[in-house]
């Protein structure tokens, strides 16, 4: 029992350190607020009148939602992605200045050290995702308590998985500059090929979809796990799914488990 308490305190200490460091970083907090504002105000409002498609000569709205409503869940995912993956810079920082080595020689198992760091990053990322929820009324999105609870649950699991993915990247990149460039080359393609800023019209058949969109783009969207994370949040927040509703949660939980195991393998080699 005493050992369990000691390990729990150690886990809490690692988690609290990551939270404290993140809350003291004003730049990160400003980015977490300014990023969704820019996307919703500039892109959401600017493209809202053009959110329609033309299929076989018939012009119609692609889905029965405004572009702001359609984009809103995707901006939550964007905020979570940036915060989760950029959080892994702390792993490089700790490794560079020797703190990680000191922690790794402690009696705590490496799996618990990693879990504490990941939980800290996940908490911060979910807070940044929650900042977007404040703008729900602006996007004409109404959420009840059940929707809010489901959305927060999905956001936390997604944050956990993406933070683990960031740790995987950090274990392979040794410099701050290299990680910044490399992480952006991962975040932006994942986001833009996740059907975040445009829908694959669910009313189209497979043949019509291939006609309306380039085949390579449809393939990229369908194999991208972030596609299903965005779709899960859309289904929860605005009631619109492009895929069967169970796909999103299943992919998010699988992604969290796989990336944690992958991150743990790399973390044990530190």
CSV table of C-alpha atoms in Angstrom, one decimal:
chain,number,residue,atom,x,y,z
A,1,UNK,CA,0.0,0.0,0.0
A,2,UNK,CA,2.8,2.4,0.9
A,3,UNK,CA,4.5,1.8,-2.4
A,4,UNK,CA,1.3,2.4,-4.3
A,5,UNK,CA,0.9,5.8,-2.5
A,6,UNK,CA,4.5,6.7,-3.2
A,7,UNK,CA,4.0,5.9,-6.9
A,8,UNK,CA,0.8,7.8,-7.0
A,9,UNK,CA,2.5,10.8,-5.5
A,10,UNK,CA,5.3,10.5,-8.0
A,11,UNK,CA,2.8,10.4,-10.9
A,12,UNK,CA,1.0,13.4,-9.5
A,13,UNK,CA,4.3,15.3,-9.2
A,14,UNK,CA,5.3,14.7,-12.8
A,15,UNK,CA,1.8,15.7,-14.0
A,16,UNK,CA,1.8,18.8,-11.8
A,17,UNK,CA,5.2,19.9,-13.1
A,18,UNK,CA,4.0,19.7,-16.7
A,19,UNK,CA,0.8,21.7,-15.9
A,20,UNK,CA,2.8,24.3,-14.0
A,21,UNK,CA,5.2,24.8,-16.8
A,22,UNK,CA,2.5,25.1,-19.4
A,23,UNK,CA,0.4,27.6,-17.4
A,24,UNK,CA,3.5,29.8,-17.0
A,25,UNK,CA,4.1,29.9,-20.8
A,26,UNK,CA,2.1,32.9,-21.9
A,27,UNK,CA,2.9,32.4,-25.5
A,28,UNK,CA,1.3,29.0,-25.5
A,29,UNK,CA,-1.8,30.4,-23.8
A,30,UNK,CA,-2.0,33.3,-26.3
A,31,UNK,CA,-1.7,30.8,-29.2
A,32,UNK,CA,-4.4,28.6,-27.8
A,33,UNK,CA,-6.8,31.6,-27.8
A,34,UNK,CA,-5.7,33.4,-31.0
A,35,UNK,CA,-5.6,30.3,-33.2
A,36,UNK,CA,-9.3,29.4,-33.1
A,37,UNK,CA,-10.3,33.1,-33.3
A,38,UNK,CA,-8.3,33.5,-36.5
A,39,UNK,CA,-9.7,30.3,-38.0
A,40,UNK,CA,-13.3,30.9,-37.1
A,41,UNK,CA,-13.3,34.7,-37.8
A,42,UNK,CA,-11.3,34.7,-41.0
A,43,UNK,CA,-11.8,31.3,-42.6
A,44,UNK,CA,-15.2,30.4,-41.1
A,45,UNK,CA,-16.9,33.8,-41.8
A,46,UNK,CA,-15.0,34.4,-45.1
A,47,UNK,CA,-15.9,31.1,-46.7
A,48,UNK,CA,-19.4,30.7,-45.2
A,49,UNK,CA,-21.3,32.1,-48.3
A,50,UNK,CA,-19.4,29.6,-50.6
A,51,UNK,CA,-20.1,26.5,-48.6
A,52,UNK,CA,-22.0,24.7,-51.4
A,53,UNK,CA,-21.2,22.2,-54.1
A,54,UNK,CA,-22.2,21.6,-57.7
A,55,UNK,CA,-23.0,18.0,-58.7
A,56,UNK,CA,-24.1,17.2,-62.2
A,57,UNK,CA,-25.1,20.9,-62.8
A,58,UNK,CA,-27.2,21.2,-59.7
A,59,UNK,CA,-25.9,23.8,-57.2
A,60,UNK,CA,-26.9,23.0,-53.6
A,61,UNK,CA,-25.5,23.2,-50.1
A,62,UNK,CA,-23.4,20.2,-49.4
A,63,UNK,CA,-24.7,19.6,-45.9
A,64,UNK,CA,-27.4,21.4,-43.9
A,65,UNK,CA,-25.0,23.4,-41.7
A,66,UNK,CA,-23.3,26.7,-42.0
A,67,UNK,CA,-19.5,26.7,-42.6
A,68,UNK,CA,-18.9,28.0,-39.2
A,69,UNK,CA,-20.8,25.1,-37.6
A,70,UNK,CA,-19.0,22.6,-39.9
A,71,UNK,CA,-15.6,24.1,-39.1
A,72,UNK,CA,-16.1,24.5,-35.3
A,73,UNK,CA,-15.4,20.9,-34.3
A,74,UNK,CA,-12.3,20.8,-36.6
A,75,UNK,CA,-10.9,23.9,-34.9
A,76,UNK,CA,-11.1,22.1,-31.6
A,77,UNK,CA,-9.1,19.3,-33.1
A,78,UNK,CA,-6.6,21.8,-34.5
A,79,UNK,CA,-6.0,23.4,-31.1
A,80,UNK,CA,-5.6,20.0,-29.5
A,81,UNK,CA,-3.2,18.8,-32.2
A,82,UNK,CA,-0.9,21.8,-31.9
A,83,UNK,CA,-0.8,21.8,-28.1
A,84,UNK,CA,-0.4,18.0,-27.8
A,85,UNK,CA,2.4,17.6,-30.4
A,86,UNK,CA,4.3,20.8,-29.4
A,87,UNK,CA,4.1,19.7,-25.8
A,88,UNK,CA,6.7,17.1,-26.6
A,89,UNK,CA,9.3,19.9,-26.8
A,90,UNK,CA,9.4,19.5,-23.0
A,91,UNK,CA,10.8,16.0,-23.6
A,92,UNK,CA,13.6,17.4,-25.7
A,93,UNK,CA,14.1,20.2,-23.2
A,94,UNK,CA,14.4,17.8,-20.2
A,95,UNK,CA,16.8,15.6,-22.2
A,96,UNK,CA,18.9,18.5,-23.3
A,97,UNK,CA,19.4,19.9,-19.8
A,98,UNK,CA,19.7,16.7,-17.8
A,99,UNK,CA,16.4,16.7,-15.9
A,100,UNK,CA,15.1,13.7,-17.8
A,101,UNK,CA,18.1,11.7,-16.8
A,102,UNK,CA,17.6,12.6,-13.1
A,103,UNK,CA,14.0,11.5,-13.3
A,104,UNK,CA,14.8,8.3,-15.1
A,105,UNK,CA,17.2,7.1,-12.3
A,106,UNK,CA,14.4,7.6,-9.7
A,107,UNK,CA,12.6,4.5,-8.3
A,108,UNK,CA,9.6,5.3,-10.4
A,109,UNK,CA,9.0,3.0,-13.3
A,110,UNK,CA,9.5,4.6,-16.7
A,111,UNK,CA,6.0,3.8,-17.7
A,112,UNK,CA,4.6,5.9,-14.9
A,113,UNK,CA,7.0,8.7,-15.6
A,114,UNK,CA,5.8,8.7,-19.2
A,115,UNK,CA,2.2,8.4,-18.1
A,116,UNK,CA,2.6,11.5,-15.8
A,117,UNK,CA,4.1,13.6,-18.6
A,118,UNK,CA,1.5,12.4,-21.1
A,119,UNK,CA,-1.4,13.1,-18.7
A,120,UNK,CA,0.0,16.6,-18.1
A,121,UNK,CA,0.2,17.3,-21.8
A,122,UNK,CA,-3.2,15.8,-22.4
A,123,UNK,CA,-4.7,18.0,-19.7
A,124,UNK,CA,-3.2,21.2,-21.2
A,125,UNK,CA,-4.3,20.2,-24.7
A,126,UNK,CA,-7.8,19.5,-23.5
A,127,UNK,CA,-7.9,22.9,-21.8
A,128,UNK,CA,-6.9,24.5,-25.1
A,129,UNK,CA,-9.6,22.5,-26.9
A,130,UNK,CA,-12.0,23.7,-24.2
A,131,UNK,CA,-11.1,27.3,-25.0
A,132,UNK,CA,-12.7,26.8,-28.4
A,133,UNK,CA,-16.0,25.6,-26.8
A,134,UNK,CA,-16.3,29.1,-25.4
A,135,UNK,CA,-16.9,30.3,-28.9
A,136,UNK,CA,-19.8,27.9,-29.5
A,137,UNK,CA,-22.5,30.6,-29.4
A,138,UNK,CA,-20.5,32.6,-31.9
A,139,UNK,CA,-20.5,29.7,-34.3
A,140,UNK,CA,-24.3,29.2,-33.6
A,141,UNK,CA,-23.7,25.9,-31.9
A,142,UNK,CA,-25.8,24.9,-28.9
A,143,UNK,CA,-24.5,22.2,-26.6
A,144,UNK,CA,-26.4,20.5,-23.7
A,145,UNK,CA,-24.7,18.9,-20.7
A,146,UNK,CA,-24.6,15.4,-22.3
A,147,UNK,CA,-23.0,16.7,-25.5
A,148,UNK,CA,-20.5,18.7,-23.5
A,149,UNK,CA,-19.6,15.6,-21.4
A,150,UNK,CA,-19.2,13.4,-24.5
A,151,UNK,CA,-17.2,16.0,-26.3
A,152,UNK,CA,-14.8,16.5,-23.4
A,153,UNK,CA,-14.3,12.8,-23.1
A,154,UNK,CA,-13.4,12.4,-26.7
A,155,UNK,CA,-11.2,15.5,-26.5
A,156,UNK,CA,-9.2,14.0,-23.6
A,157,UNK,CA,-8.6,10.6,-25.3
A,158,UNK,CA,-7.6,12.4,-28.5
A,159,UNK,CA,-5.3,14.7,-26.5
A,160,UNK,CA,-3.7,11.6,-24.8
A,161,UNK,CA,-3.1,9.9,-28.1
A,162,UNK,CA,-1.6,12.9,-29.9
A,163,UNK,CA,0.6,13.8,-26.9
A,164,UNK,CA,2.0,10.2,-27.1
A,165,UNK,CA,2.5,10.8,-30.8
A,166,UNK,CA,4.4,13.9,-30.0
A,167,UNK,CA,6.6,12.0,-27.6
A,168,UNK,CA,7.3,9.5,-30.4
A,169,UNK,CA,8.5,12.3,-32.6
A,170,UNK,CA,10.6,13.9,-29.8
A,171,UNK,CA,12.4,10.6,-29.2
A,172,UNK,CA,13.6,10.7,-32.8
A,173,UNK,CA,14.4,14.4,-33.1
A,174,UNK,CA,17.3,15.8,-31.1
A,175,UNK,CA,17.0,19.5,-31.5
A,176,UNK,CA,14.4,22.2,-30.8
A,177,UNK,CA,14.6,23.7,-34.2
A,178,UNK,CA,14.4,20.3,-35.9
A,179,UNK,CA,11.3,19.3,-33.9
A,180,UNK,CA,9.5,22.6,-34.7
A,181,UNK,CA,10.0,22.1,-38.5
A,182,UNK,CA,9.3,18.4,-38.4
A,183,UNK,CA,6.2,18.7,-36.2
A,184,UNK,CA,4.6,21.3,-38.6
A,185,UNK,CA,5.3,19.0,-41.6
A,186,UNK,CA,3.2,16.4,-39.7
A,187,UNK,CA,0.5,18.6,-38.2
A,188,UNK,CA,-0.6,20.5,-41.4
A,189,UNK,CA,-0.9,17.6,-43.8
A,190,UNK,CA,-2.7,15.5,-41.2
A,191,UNK,CA,-5.1,18.4,-40.5
A,192,UNK,CA,-5.8,19.4,-44.1
A,193,UNK,CA,-6.4,15.8,-45.3
A,194,UNK,CA,-8.8,15.0,-42.4
A,195,UNK,CA,-11.9,16.5,-44.1
A,196,UNK,CA,-11.6,19.3,-41.6
A,197,UNK,CA,-12.1,22.3,-44.0
A,198,UNK,CA,-14.2,20.5,-46.6
A,199,UNK,CA,-16.7,17.6,-46.5
A,200,UNK,CA,-16.7,14.5,-48.5
A,201,UNK,CA,-20.4,14.7,-49.4
A,202,UNK,CA,-22.1,11.7,-47.7
A,203,UNK,CA,-25.0,11.8,-50.2
A,204,UNK,CA,-22.7,10.9,-53.1
A,205,UNK,CA,-22.0,7.4,-54.2
A,206,UNK,CA,-18.5,6.1,-54.4
A,207,UNK,CA,-18.4,6.8,-58.2
A,208,UNK,CA,-19.7,10.3,-57.7
A,209,UNK,CA,-17.2,11.0,-55.0
A,210,UNK,CA,-14.4,9.9,-57.3
A,211,UNK,CA,-15.8,12.2,-59.9
A,212,UNK,CA,-16.2,15.2,-57.6
A,213,UNK,CA,-12.8,14.8,-55.9
A,214,UNK,CA,-9.4,13.6,-57.0
A,215,UNK,CA,-9.0,9.9,-56.2
A,216,UNK,CA,-5.7,10.5,-54.3
A,217,UNK,CA,-7.4,13.1,-52.0
A,218,UNK,CA,-10.3,10.7,-51.2
A,219,UNK,CA,-7.7,8.0,-50.3
A,220,UNK,CA,-5.7,10.4,-48.1
A,221,UNK,CA,-8.8,11.5,-46.2
A,222,UNK,CA,-10.0,7.9,-45.7
A,223,UNK,CA,-6.7,6.6,-44.3
A,224,UNK,CA,-6.1,9.6,-42.1
A,225,UNK,CA,-7.0,8.8,-38.4
A,226,UNK,CA,-7.6,12.5,-37.7
A,227,UNK,CA,-10.5,12.3,-40.2
A,228,UNK,CA,-12.3,10.1,-37.8
A,229,UNK,CA,-11.5,12.2,-34.7
A,230,UNK,CA,-12.9,15.2,-36.5
A,231,UNK,CA,-16.0,13.2,-37.5
A,232,UNK,CA,-16.5,11.9,-34.0
A,233,UNK,CA,-16.6,15.5,-32.6
A,234,UNK,CA,-18.8,16.7,-35.4
A,235,UNK,CA,-21.3,13.9,-34.6
A,236,UNK,CA,-21.3,14.8,-31.0
A,237,UNK,CA,-21.4,18.6,-31.3
A,238,UNK,CA,-23.5,19.3,-34.4
A,239,UNK,CA,-25.0,15.8,-35.1
A,240,UNK,CA,-23.3,15.3,-38.5
A,241,UNK,CA,-21.2,12.2,-39.4
A,242,UNK,CA,-19.6,11.4,-42.7
A,243,UNK,CA,-18.9,7.9,-41.5
A,244,UNK,CA,-20.6,5.4,-39.3
A,245,UNK,CA,-20.8,7.0,-35.8
A,246,UNK,CA,-18.8,4.3,-34.1
A,247,UNK,CA,-15.8,4.7,-36.3
A,248,UNK,CA,-14.6,7.9,-34.7
A,249,UNK,CA,-14.5,6.8,-31.0
A,250,UNK,CA,-13.0,3.4,-32.0
A,251,UNK,CA,-10.2,5.1,-34.0
A,252,UNK,CA,-9.5,7.6,-31.2
A,253,UNK,CA,-9.2,4.9,-28.5
A,254,UNK,CA,-7.1,2.7,-30.7
A,255,UNK,CA,-4.8,5.6,-31.6
A,256,UNK,CA,-4.3,6.5,-27.9
A,257,UNK,CA,-3.4,2.9,-27.0
A,258,UNK,CA,-1.1,2.3,-30.0
A,259,UNK,CA,0.8,5.6,-29.6
A,260,UNK,CA,1.2,5.1,-25.9
A,261,UNK,CA,2.8,1.7,-26.4
A,262,UNK,CA,5.0,3.2,-29.2
A,263,UNK,CA,6.0,6.1,-27.0
A,264,UNK,CA,6.8,3.8,-24.1
A,265,UNK,CA,9.1,1.7,-26.3
A,266,UNK,CA,11.0,4.9,-27.4
A,267,UNK,CA,11.0,6.3,-23.9
A,268,UNK,CA,12.6,3.2,-22.4
A,269,UNK,CA,15.6,3.8,-24.7
A,270,UNK,CA,16.2,7.3,-23.4
